Short mmCIF file of C-alpha atoms in Angstrom, two decimals:
data_model
loop_
_atom_site.label_atom_id
_atom_site.label_comp_id
_atom_site.label_asym_id
_atom_site.label_seq_id
_atom_site.Cartn_x
_atom_site.Cartn_y
_atom_site.Cartn_z
CA MET A 1 -52.14 18.03 82.09
CA ARG A 2 -51.94 20.98 79.68
CA ILE A 3 -48.44 21.81 80.90
CA PHE A 4 -47.38 18.19 80.48
CA ALA A 5 -48.89 18.07 76.98
CA ALA A 6 -47.12 21.31 76.09
CA GLU A 7 -43.82 19.90 77.33
CA MET A 8 -44.40 16.77 75.24
CA VAL A 9 -45.16 18.81 72.12
CA LYS A 10 -41.83 20.68 72.27
CA PRO A 11 -39.54 17.73 71.46
CA ILE A 12 -41.99 16.54 68.80
CA LYS A 13 -41.87 19.92 67.12
CA PHE A 14 -38.08 19.95 67.43
CA ILE A 15 -37.88 16.55 65.73
CA THR A 16 -40.30 17.46 62.93
CA LYS A 17 -38.52 20.73 62.20
CA THR A 18 -34.94 19.44 62.41
CA LEU A 19 -33.85 17.41 59.37
CA SER A 20 -30.64 16.14 60.96
CA VAL A 21 -32.54 14.70 63.91
CA ARG A 22 -35.07 12.99 61.64
CA ILE A 23 -32.33 11.49 59.48
CA SER A 24 -30.43 10.33 62.57
CA LEU A 25 -33.55 8.78 64.08
CA LYS A 26 -34.36 6.95 60.85
CA VAL A 27 -30.81 5.61 60.59
CA VAL A 28 -30.81 4.50 64.22
CA LEU A 29 -34.28 2.97 63.82
CA ALA A 30 -33.13 0.97 60.78
CA VAL A 31 -29.97 -0.19 62.54
CA ALA A 32 -31.94 -1.01 65.70
CA THR A 33 -34.41 -3.09 63.67
CA LEU A 34 -31.65 -5.05 61.96
CA LEU A 35 -29.81 -5.44 65.26
CA ALA A 36 -32.95 -6.60 67.07
CA VAL A 37 -33.70 -9.18 64.36
CA ALA A 38 -30.10 -10.41 64.38
CA LEU A 39 -29.99 -10.61 68.18
CA PHE A 40 -33.35 -12.36 68.31
CA ILE A 41 -32.25 -15.01 65.83
CA MET A 42 -28.86 -15.42 67.48
CA PHE A 43 -30.17 -15.67 71.02
CA HIS A 44 -33.10 -17.86 69.95
CA PHE A 45 -30.76 -20.48 68.59
CA SER A 46 -28.27 -19.86 71.39
CA ARG A 47 -30.99 -20.53 73.94
CA LYS A 48 -31.89 -23.75 72.16
CA ALA A 49 -28.21 -24.72 72.12
CA VAL A 50 -27.83 -23.91 75.83
CA LYS A 51 -30.96 -25.89 76.64
CA GLU A 52 -29.76 -28.81 74.52
CA GLU A 53 -26.36 -28.67 76.23
CA ALA A 54 -28.05 -28.72 79.64
CA ARG A 55 -30.18 -31.66 78.52
CA GLN A 56 -27.12 -33.57 77.34
CA LYS A 57 -25.26 -32.75 80.53
CA ALA A 58 -28.24 -33.88 82.60
CA GLU A 59 -28.54 -37.09 80.59
CA GLU A 60 -24.84 -37.79 81.03
CA THR A 61 -25.15 -37.11 84.74
CA LEU A 62 -28.21 -39.33 84.98
CA GLU A 63 -26.47 -42.09 83.06
CA SER A 64 -23.38 -41.77 85.25
CA THR A 65 -25.49 -41.78 88.41
CA VAL A 66 -27.48 -44.83 87.32
CA SER A 67 -24.23 -46.58 86.39
CA GLN A 68 -22.61 -45.81 89.77
CA VAL A 69 -25.66 -46.88 91.75
CA ASP A 70 -26.06 -49.97 89.61
CA ASN A 71 -22.41 -50.88 90.17
CA VAL A 72 -23.06 -50.81 93.91
CA LEU A 73 -26.21 -52.88 93.54
CA LEU A 74 -24.42 -55.34 91.25
CA SER A 75 -21.60 -55.66 93.76
CA VAL A 76 -24.12 -56.43 96.51
CA GLU A 77 -26.00 -58.88 94.29
CA GLN A 78 -22.81 -60.69 93.28
CA SER A 79 -21.62 -60.87 96.87
CA ALA A 80 -25.00 -62.21 97.93
CA GLY A 81 -24.86 -64.72 95.07
CA ASN A 82 -21.40 -65.91 96.10
CA ILE A 83 -22.54 -66.41 99.69
CA TYR A 84 -25.73 -68.07 98.46
CA TRP A 85 -23.98 -70.83 96.52
CA ASP A 86 -21.68 -71.64 99.41
CA LEU A 87 -24.57 -71.48 101.86
CA MET A 88 -26.52 -74.07 99.85
CA ASN A 89 -23.88 -76.67 100.74
CA HIS A 90 -24.33 -76.08 104.48
CA LEU A 91 -28.05 -75.77 104.99
CA ASN A 92 -27.90 -78.42 107.66
CA GLU A 93 -25.41 -76.37 109.64
CA PRO A 94 -27.44 -73.46 111.01
CA GLU A 95 -24.49 -72.43 113.17
CA ARG A 96 -22.65 -71.36 109.99
CA MET A 97 -25.36 -68.86 109.07
CA PHE A 98 -23.88 -66.27 111.38
CA VAL A 99 -20.48 -66.83 109.79
CA TYR A 100 -21.95 -66.16 106.35
CA SER A 101 -23.73 -63.05 107.59
CA ARG A 102 -20.56 -61.73 109.18
CA LYS A 103 -18.49 -62.56 106.12
CA MET A 104 -20.94 -60.70 103.90
CA VAL A 105 -20.66 -57.54 105.98
CA GLU A 106 -16.90 -57.80 106.36
CA THR A 107 -16.04 -58.45 102.71
CA ASN A 108 -18.29 -55.91 101.03
CA PRO A 109 -17.88 -52.26 102.01
CA TYR A 110 -21.30 -51.42 100.61
CA VAL A 111 -23.17 -53.86 102.86
CA ALA A 112 -24.59 -52.42 106.07
CA GLY A 113 -26.12 -55.66 107.34
CA CYS A 114 -27.00 -59.20 106.42
CA ALA A 115 -29.81 -61.44 107.63
CA ILE A 116 -30.36 -65.13 106.90
CA ALA A 117 -33.82 -66.22 107.97
CA PHE A 118 -35.52 -69.56 107.52
CA GLU A 119 -39.10 -70.68 107.52
CA PRO A 120 -40.15 -71.97 110.96
CA TYR A 121 -40.83 -75.49 109.71
CA TYR A 122 -37.34 -75.94 108.31
CA TYR A 123 -35.69 -76.50 111.71
CA LYS A 124 -38.88 -77.74 113.33
CA GLU A 125 -37.30 -81.02 114.32
CA ARG A 126 -34.93 -78.95 116.45
CA GLY A 127 -37.78 -76.86 117.82
CA GLN A 128 -36.10 -73.67 116.75
CA PHE A 129 -36.86 -70.61 114.57
CA PHE A 130 -33.58 -69.42 113.23
CA MET A 131 -32.35 -66.06 112.01
CA ALA A 132 -28.80 -64.76 112.00
CA TYR A 133 -28.25 -61.02 111.64
CA VAL A 134 -25.11 -58.90 111.54
CA HIS A 135 -24.92 -55.16 110.98
CA HIS A 136 -22.55 -52.20 111.24
CA ALA A 137 -22.97 -50.26 114.46
CA ALA A 138 -22.84 -46.50 114.56
CA SER A 139 -19.24 -46.72 115.76
CA GLY A 140 -18.28 -48.66 112.66
CA ASN A 141 -17.81 -51.95 114.55
CA LEU A 142 -19.71 -55.11 113.66
CA GLU A 143 -22.52 -56.12 115.96
CA THR A 144 -24.64 -59.26 115.91
CA SER A 145 -27.89 -60.25 117.50
CA SER A 146 -26.45 -63.64 118.46
CA SER A 147 -23.43 -65.73 117.77
CA GLU A 148 -25.42 -68.90 118.23
CA ILE A 149 -28.64 -70.36 116.97
CA ILE A 150 -31.42 -68.18 118.33
CA GLN A 151 -34.99 -69.04 118.91
CA ALA A 152 -36.74 -65.94 117.64
CA GLU A 153 -39.90 -65.13 115.84
CA THR A 154 -39.36 -61.42 115.57
CA PHE A 155 -36.97 -59.06 113.90
CA GLY A 156 -37.15 -55.90 115.93
CA ASN A 157 -40.76 -55.55 117.00
CA VAL A 158 -42.29 -57.19 113.90
CA PRO A 159 -42.40 -60.94 113.29
CA TYR A 160 -39.92 -61.37 110.50
CA PRO A 161 -42.22 -63.58 108.36
CA GLU A 162 -44.44 -60.49 108.09
CA GLN A 163 -41.67 -58.09 107.05
CA ILE A 164 -41.62 -57.17 103.34
CA TRP A 165 -37.93 -58.03 102.89
CA TYR A 166 -38.89 -61.56 103.87
CA SER A 167 -42.45 -61.91 102.59
CA LYS A 168 -41.94 -60.49 99.09
CA PRO A 169 -39.32 -62.99 97.87
CA ILE A 170 -41.34 -65.79 99.50
CA GLU A 171 -44.37 -64.70 97.48
CA THR A 172 -42.61 -64.06 94.14
CA GLY A 173 -39.94 -66.72 94.41
CA ARG A 174 -37.47 -64.33 92.76
CA PRO A 175 -34.68 -62.05 93.99
CA CYS A 176 -35.80 -58.44 94.44
CA TRP A 177 -34.76 -55.09 95.80
CA ILE A 178 -36.95 -53.70 98.57
CA ASN A 179 -37.61 -49.99 98.83
CA PRO A 180 -36.16 -48.14 101.83
CA LEU A 181 -36.93 -49.61 105.24
CA LYS A 182 -36.33 -48.20 108.69
CA ASN A 183 -33.84 -50.44 110.42
CA GLU A 184 -34.74 -50.21 114.08
CA GLU A 185 -31.78 -52.39 115.03
CA ALA A 186 -29.32 -50.06 113.35
CA GLU A 187 -30.14 -46.94 115.31
CA GLY A 188 -32.76 -45.79 112.84
CA GLU A 189 -30.48 -45.99 109.80
CA ALA A 190 -32.41 -46.11 106.52
CA ILE A 191 -31.57 -49.07 104.30
CA ILE A 192 -32.62 -50.77 101.10
CA THR A 193 -32.53 -54.55 101.02
CA PHE A 194 -31.68 -57.14 98.43
CA SER A 195 -33.66 -60.25 99.22
CA LEU A 196 -32.72 -63.61 97.73
CA PRO A 197 -35.00 -66.63 98.29
CA ILE A 198 -33.27 -69.81 99.49
CA TYR A 199 -34.46 -72.96 97.74
CA ALA A 200 -34.16 -76.56 98.95
CA GLY A 201 -35.91 -79.48 97.30
CA GLY A 202 -37.77 -77.13 94.98
CA LYS A 203 -39.27 -75.24 97.91
CA ILE A 204 -38.41 -71.87 99.41
CA ILE A 205 -37.07 -72.48 102.88
CA GLY A 206 -35.74 -69.04 103.73
CA VAL A 207 -34.41 -65.68 102.62
CA LEU A 208 -30.94 -64.20 102.35
CA ALA A 209 -31.34 -60.43 102.88
CA VAL A 210 -28.48 -58.00 102.35
CA ASP A 211 -28.89 -54.42 103.58
CA LEU A 212 -27.43 -51.48 101.71
CA SER A 213 -27.11 -48.24 103.60
CA LEU A 214 -29.23 -45.53 102.06
CA SER A 215 -26.63 -42.93 103.04
CA LEU A 216 -24.21 -44.59 100.63
CA LEU A 217 -26.68 -44.25 97.76
CA SER A 218 -27.47 -40.72 98.87
CA ASN A 219 -23.80 -39.79 98.64
CA ILE A 220 -23.64 -41.14 95.10
CA VAL A 221 -26.91 -39.63 93.91
CA LEU A 222 -26.58 -36.27 95.66
CA SER A 223 -23.05 -35.83 94.37
CA ALA A 224 -24.46 -35.80 90.86
CA LYS A 225 -24.61 -32.01 90.43
CA PRO A 226 -24.24 -30.76 86.88
CA SER A 227 -24.59 -27.24 88.26
CA PRO A 228 -24.07 -25.58 91.67
CA ASN A 229 -27.77 -25.39 92.56
CA SER A 230 -29.02 -28.58 90.93
CA TYR A 231 -29.68 -31.77 92.81
CA ALA A 232 -30.64 -35.35 92.05
CA THR A 233 -33.35 -37.53 93.50
CA LEU A 234 -34.25 -41.21 93.35
CA LEU A 235 -37.88 -42.27 93.46
CA GLY A 236 -39.30 -45.69 94.21
CA SER A 237 -41.98 -47.42 92.19
CA ASP A 238 -44.65 -46.13 94.59
CA GLY A 239 -43.38 -42.53 94.37
CA SER A 240 -41.50 -42.74 97.67
CA TYR A 241 -38.29 -40.78 98.01
CA ILE A 242 -35.33 -43.14 98.15
CA VAL A 243 -32.85 -40.27 97.89
CA HIS A 244 -33.60 -36.57 98.28
CA PRO A 245 -31.67 -33.58 99.67
CA ASP A 246 -34.51 -32.98 102.11
CA SER A 247 -34.08 -35.85 104.58
CA GLU A 248 -37.59 -35.24 105.93
CA ARG A 249 -39.05 -36.59 102.71
CA VAL A 250 -37.08 -39.84 102.76
CA LEU A 251 -39.15 -42.65 104.33
CA HIS A 252 -41.83 -40.17 105.42
CA LYS A 253 -43.31 -38.78 102.21
CA THR A 254 -43.93 -39.71 98.61
CA VAL A 255 -44.13 -37.50 95.58
CA PHE A 256 -47.92 -37.89 95.79
CA THR A 257 -48.21 -36.69 99.40
CA ILE A 258 -46.24 -33.47 99.29
CA ASP A 259 -48.36 -30.34 99.33
CA SER A 260 -47.04 -28.93 96.07
CA TYR A 261 -48.07 -32.08 94.18
CA LYS A 262 -51.72 -31.29 94.82
CA THR A 263 -51.52 -27.63 93.81
CA ASN A 264 -48.78 -27.55 91.18
CA GLN A 265 -49.97 -29.12 87.95
CA GLU A 266 -46.52 -28.97 86.34
CA LEU A 267 -44.90 -30.71 89.30
CA ARG A 268 -47.65 -33.32 89.31
CA ALA A 269 -47.02 -34.05 85.63
CA ALA A 270 -43.28 -34.44 86.30
CA GLY A 271 -43.89 -36.75 89.29
CA ASP A 272 -46.36 -38.89 87.35
CA ALA A 273 -43.93 -39.19 84.44
CA MET A 274 -41.10 -40.33 86.73
CA VAL A 275 -43.27 -42.89 88.53
CA ALA A 276 -44.49 -44.15 85.14
CA GLY A 277 -40.88 -44.86 84.15
CA GLU A 278 -40.74 -42.32 81.32
CA THR A 279 -37.66 -40.61 79.94
CA GLY A 280 -37.56 -36.89 79.23
CA TYR A 281 -37.78 -33.54 80.97
CA LYS A 282 -40.44 -31.14 82.17
CA HIS A 283 -40.60 -27.58 83.37
CA PHE A 284 -42.17 -26.65 86.68
CA ARG A 285 -42.19 -23.73 89.08
CA GLN A 286 -41.76 -24.25 92.81
CA ASP A 287 -41.24 -21.74 95.59
CA GLY A 288 -41.01 -18.95 93.03
CA ILE A 289 -38.14 -20.65 91.16
CA ASP A 290 -38.36 -22.01 87.62
CA ASN A 291 -36.88 -25.48 87.32
CA TYR A 292 -36.37 -28.23 84.80
CA VAL A 293 -36.47 -31.86 85.88
CA PHE A 294 -34.65 -34.37 83.67
CA TYR A 295 -35.55 -37.96 84.44
CA LYS A 296 -35.12 -41.51 83.26
CA PRO A 297 -36.01 -44.93 84.68
CA PHE A 298 -33.41 -46.80 86.69
CA ILE A 299 -32.43 -49.62 84.36
CA ARG A 300 -29.90 -52.09 85.64
CA ALA A 301 -27.09 -53.38 83.45
CA ASP A 302 -27.73 -56.70 81.78
CA VAL A 303 -25.06 -58.98 83.22
CA PRO A 304 -25.00 -62.74 82.56
CA GLY A 305 -26.58 -64.63 85.45
CA ARG A 306 -28.14 -61.50 86.91
CA SER A 307 -31.79 -61.46 87.81
CA MET A 308 -33.28 -58.60 85.82
CA GLU A 309 -36.47 -57.84 87.73
CA ARG A 310 -37.49 -54.22 87.36
CA THR A 311 -36.97 -52.09 90.41
CA GLY A 312 -39.48 -49.46 89.24
CA TRP A 313 -37.09 -46.75 90.41
CA SER A 314 -36.61 -43.49 88.57
CA VAL A 315 -33.72 -41.06 88.88
CA GLY A 316 -34.13 -37.38 88.20
CA ILE A 317 -32.10 -34.18 88.27
CA ILE A 318 -33.78 -30.92 89.24
CA TYR A 319 -32.03 -28.22 87.29
CA PRO A 320 -32.85 -24.58 88.23
CA GLU A 321 -33.47 -22.48 85.16
CA ASP A 322 -31.01 -19.88 86.43
CA ASP A 323 -28.27 -22.52 86.37
CA ILE A 324 -29.11 -23.34 82.76
CA PHE A 325 -29.74 -19.86 81.41
CA GLY A 326 -28.03 -17.74 84.07
CA GLU A 327 -24.93 -16.95 82.02
CA TYR A 328 -27.06 -16.80 78.88
CA ASN A 329 -29.41 -14.23 80.47
CA GLN A 330 -26.46 -12.30 81.86
CA LEU A 331 -24.88 -12.22 78.41
CA LEU A 332 -28.24 -11.18 76.95
CA TYR A 333 -28.51 -8.26 79.38
CA ILE A 334 -24.93 -7.22 78.66
CA VAL A 335 -25.52 -7.37 74.91
CA ILE A 336 -28.76 -5.38 75.26
CA VAL A 337 -26.97 -2.72 77.33
CA ILE A 338 -24.10 -2.58 74.82
CA ALA A 339 -26.58 -2.39 71.96
CA LEU A 340 -28.51 0.44 73.64
CA VAL A 341 -25.30 2.34 74.40
CA GLY A 342 -24.14 1.74 70.83
CA LEU A 343 -27.43 2.99 69.41
CA ILE A 344 -27.24 6.10 71.59
CA LEU A 345 -23.65 6.75 70.45
CA LEU A 346 -24.72 6.10 66.86
CA LEU A 347 -27.60 8.55 67.26
CA VAL A 348 -25.31 11.22 68.72
CA SER A 349 -22.56 10.74 66.13
CA CYS A 350 -25.04 10.48 63.25
CA GLN A 351 -26.82 13.63 64.42
CA ALA A 352 -23.50 15.47 64.74
CA ILE A 353 -22.35 14.36 61.28
CA THR A 354 -25.66 15.13 59.57
CA HIS A 355 -25.91 18.44 61.41
CA ARG A 356 -22.48 19.41 60.14
CA ARG A 357 -23.17 18.14 56.62
CA LEU A 358 -26.50 19.98 56.50
CA LEU A 359 -25.12 23.35 57.62
CA PRO A 360 -25.03 24.60 53.97
CA LEU A 361 -28.70 23.67 53.63
CA ARG A 362 -29.53 25.65 56.77
CA MET A 363 -27.58 28.58 55.35
CA LEU A 364 -29.42 28.23 52.03
CA ALA A 365 -32.75 28.06 53.86
CA LYS A 366 -31.93 31.34 55.63
CA SER A 367 -30.80 32.88 52.32
CA ALA A 368 -34.03 31.79 50.66
CA GLN A 369 -35.94 33.40 53.51
CA ARG A 370 -33.94 36.61 53.08
CA ILE A 371 -34.60 36.55 49.32
CA ALA A 372 -38.31 36.02 50.01
CA GLU A 373 -38.15 39.12 52.20
CA GLY A 374 -36.65 41.11 49.31
CA HIS A 375 -32.95 41.03 50.19
CA TYR A 376 -31.70 39.87 46.78
CA ASP A 377 -28.17 41.13 47.16
CA ASP A 378 -27.17 39.18 50.30
CA PRO A 379 -23.98 37.30 49.35
CA ILE A 380 -23.94 33.48 49.36
CA PRO A 381 -20.45 32.09 50.12
CA ASP A 382 -18.70 29.71 47.74
CA SER A 383 -19.03 26.00 48.50
CA HIS A 384 -15.99 23.88 49.39
CA GLN A 385 -17.87 20.62 48.90
CA SER A 386 -18.15 18.63 45.68
CA ASP A 387 -21.15 16.54 46.67
CA GLU A 388 -24.84 17.17 46.05
CA VAL A 389 -25.05 19.76 48.82
CA GLY A 390 -22.04 21.63 47.42
CA ARG A 391 -23.48 21.61 43.91
CA LEU A 392 -26.81 22.76 45.31
CA GLN A 393 -25.06 25.68 47.04
CA ASP A 394 -23.24 26.63 43.81
CA HIS A 395 -26.46 26.47 41.80
CA PHE A 396 -28.29 28.43 44.46
CA GLN A 397 -25.54 31.05 44.32
CA GLN A 398 -25.89 31.27 40.54
CA MET A 399 -29.65 31.49 40.88
CA GLN A 400 -29.32 34.25 43.45
CA GLN A 401 -26.97 36.24 41.21
CA ALA A 402 -29.24 35.80 38.18
CA LEU A 403 -32.24 36.70 40.28
CA SER A 404 -30.44 39.81 41.54
CA ILE A 405 -29.70 40.90 37.95
CA HIS A 406 -33.28 40.30 36.85
CA VAL A 407 -34.66 42.05 39.87
CA GLY A 408 -32.37 45.06 39.17
CA GLU A 409 -33.56 45.16 35.58
CA LEU A 410 -37.15 44.91 36.76
CA GLU A 411 -36.55 47.74 39.21
CA ARG A 412 -35.07 49.91 36.40
CA LEU A 413 -38.01 49.16 34.13
CA THR A 414 -40.37 49.77 36.99
CA THR A 415 -38.76 53.18 37.59
CA GLU A 416 -39.04 54.10 33.91
CA LEU A 417 -42.63 52.96 33.81
CA ARG A 418 -43.34 54.92 36.94
CA GLU A 419 -41.79 58.07 35.42
CA ARG A 420 -43.69 57.57 32.18
CA GLY A 421 -46.81 56.96 34.12
CA GLU A 422 -46.32 60.20 35.96
CA VAL A 423 -45.83 62.05 32.64
CA LEU A 424 -48.91 60.37 31.22
CA SER A 425 -50.77 61.18 34.38
CA ASP A 426 -49.79 64.85 34.08
CA ALA A 427 -50.78 64.89 30.41
CA TYR A 428 -54.02 63.20 31.22
CA GLU A 429 -54.69 65.82 33.84
CA GLN A 430 -53.95 68.57 31.35
CA VAL A 431 -56.27 66.96 28.82
CA LYS A 432 -58.90 66.66 31.44
CA GLU A 433 -58.39 70.32 32.33
CA ALA A 434 -58.54 71.40 28.72
CA ASP A 435 -61.60 69.31 28.14
CA ARG A 436 -63.16 70.88 31.18
CA VAL A 437 -62.31 74.39 29.90
CA LYS A 438 -63.61 73.53 26.46
CA THR A 439 -66.76 72.15 27.89
CA ALA A 440 -67.18 75.25 30.03
CA PHE A 441 -66.47 77.48 27.00
CA LEU A 442 -68.99 75.59 24.89
CA HIS A 443 -71.53 75.83 27.62
CA ASN A 444 -70.83 79.57 27.85
CA MET A 445 -71.04 80.07 24.10
CA THR A 446 -74.21 78.03 23.80
CA ASP A 447 -75.65 79.91 26.70
CA GLN A 448 -74.85 83.23 24.85
CA MET A 449 -76.39 81.88 21.59
CA ILE A 450 -79.58 80.70 23.20
CA LYS A 451 -81.10 84.18 23.55
CA PRO A 452 -80.26 85.47 20.02
CA VAL A 453 -81.44 82.22 18.46
CA SER A 454 -84.60 82.34 20.54
CA ASP A 455 -85.17 85.96 19.53
CA ILE A 456 -84.61 85.07 15.86
CA GLU A 457 -87.05 82.18 16.14
CA SER A 458 -89.73 84.36 17.79
CA ASN A 459 -89.29 87.23 15.30
CA VAL A 460 -89.38 84.87 12.34
CA LYS A 461 -92.50 83.25 13.72
CA LEU A 462 -94.03 86.67 14.34
CA LEU A 463 -93.16 87.78 10.85
CA CYS A 464 -94.70 84.72 9.32
CA GLU A 465 -97.88 84.87 11.32
CA ARG A 466 -98.53 88.66 11.10
CA ARG A 467 -96.97 89.40 7.76
CA GLN A 468 -100.35 90.61 6.31
CA GLU A 469 -101.14 92.75 9.26
CA MET A 470 -97.73 94.47 9.57
CA ASN A 471 -96.88 97.64 7.81
CA GLN A 472 -93.66 98.22 6.02
CA GLN A 473 -91.95 99.86 8.93
CA GLN A 474 -92.82 97.07 11.38
CA ALA A 475 -91.68 94.43 8.95
CA THR A 476 -88.46 96.31 8.35
CA GLU A 477 -87.79 96.63 12.08
CA THR A 478 -88.49 92.91 12.59
CA VAL A 479 -86.13 91.98 9.77
CA ASP A 480 -83.45 94.30 11.16
CA THR A 481 -83.84 92.64 14.58
CA ILE A 482 -83.48 89.24 13.01
CA GLN A 483 -80.36 90.32 11.14
CA GLU A 484 -78.86 91.83 14.28
CA GLN A 485 -79.44 88.63 16.25
CA GLY A 486 -78.01 86.61 13.35
CA LYS A 487 -74.86 88.70 13.43
CA ILE A 488 -74.50 87.99 17.14
CA VAL A 489 -74.86 84.23 16.55
CA THR A 490 -72.45 84.41 13.64
CA ARG A 491 -69.89 86.26 15.73
CA LEU A 492 -70.18 83.63 18.53
CA LEU A 493 -69.74 80.80 16.03
CA ASN A 494 -66.67 82.51 14.56
CA ASP A 495 -65.18 82.84 18.03
CA LEU A 496 -65.85 79.09 18.69
CA LEU A 497 -64.21 78.14 15.40
CA ASN A 498 -61.19 80.30 16.14
CA VAL A 499 -60.75 78.70 19.58
CA SER A 500 -61.01 75.16 18.14
CA GLN A 501 -58.47 76.04 15.44
CA LYS A 502 -56.02 77.23 18.08
CA LYS A 503 -56.42 73.99 20.12
CA VAL A 504 -55.76 71.95 17.03
CA GLU A 505 -52.68 73.96 16.24
CA GLU A 506 -51.42 73.53 19.76
#
């Protein structure tokens, strides 16, 4: 850890000590900040524009898909209506029902089958239950269950009065589209059925049912691909899949029974919104992929004479986020890489330029260091620049020259002062020596005068105390001694005065 910390400290020290690097980093940081803000604003609004474009494209695709599907449904409805009005004139001719069924299948390429079924009581006087049915076989040829009146109570394995394509229009008394059914007679082909109640004497006597192959609708819906990986789906009013790329979901599952509906809250919200007939879009994540689903209710065109019962269907387009923002994200990554490369090049070029422009400052820094070390005469070259750095170098050169002159003058004065100090020091030593000699001489002289003065004092004292007792001779001798000692003191004082006079004269 210490080695790692030491290695980390080195570049930090290099940055803090190198002015060109700091300037370059600050310039790059400022440019990077402005660039980041500009890119953020640009890509923020670009993303909104891309998302809005995808929404518009999805809405146009949805509208086109609804229109194409509705055109097919309208064609089937109009064909059924045309047959219906002609059929009403021949209700007493049950043999013609097969002709109408066959004509319906033959004249409309969208129709996969047609059934005309009557209530049992309608032909009761004949003792027959009638239903005529014609459908396209797998080979593309027309097949029929009978070319004559048939006595039948079942359609497939289920009594046809109990089948929803028959029972629902009987109950409602109105034309309606029936969600996908499994047509057992058509080799398992999935169909949706348009059921039209047949009225006679104000009562419903039967049902005209026209089958539309679900594969035809699937081709229309699944071809609606605004992007390579997007796909469309058509949901029934109960959430069942009418059209979906996964054929296993059609007729077998609903949006409420798939596993992801129970665990994926976003997907559940999207499914609920579609079943509720809402218009809009939602985001959800499935199988690790972010998707947007754009949806709208299936609204049929309002055509005069058309029965406008709601189908409750909803069409949606699942749009992978990568298809919407793939090029946008790719462009974003490219721009980020270009920006990073540009910032690196800017850093390198800025550092190179500032390093070159700051070379005079580095030279001046070294010169200042040399001056601080006492090298005042190191030459500073003339500047070839007219900017602030060049003027600084010229001024520094002038300062260095002036400083060199002043330092030389100070050195000269210092030398003179040193010499004078030495002279004064010598004189001071001589004075000290003379003072020492004088002091020694005075001590010597005073030492020589102590005894004569002491003798004079004692003789004077003796003379004063014993003056009455002394004879003339003793007094004379004492006086002579005092005079002799006085002469000695006088001589010493004269010598001291003579020496002092000589010192003064010197």
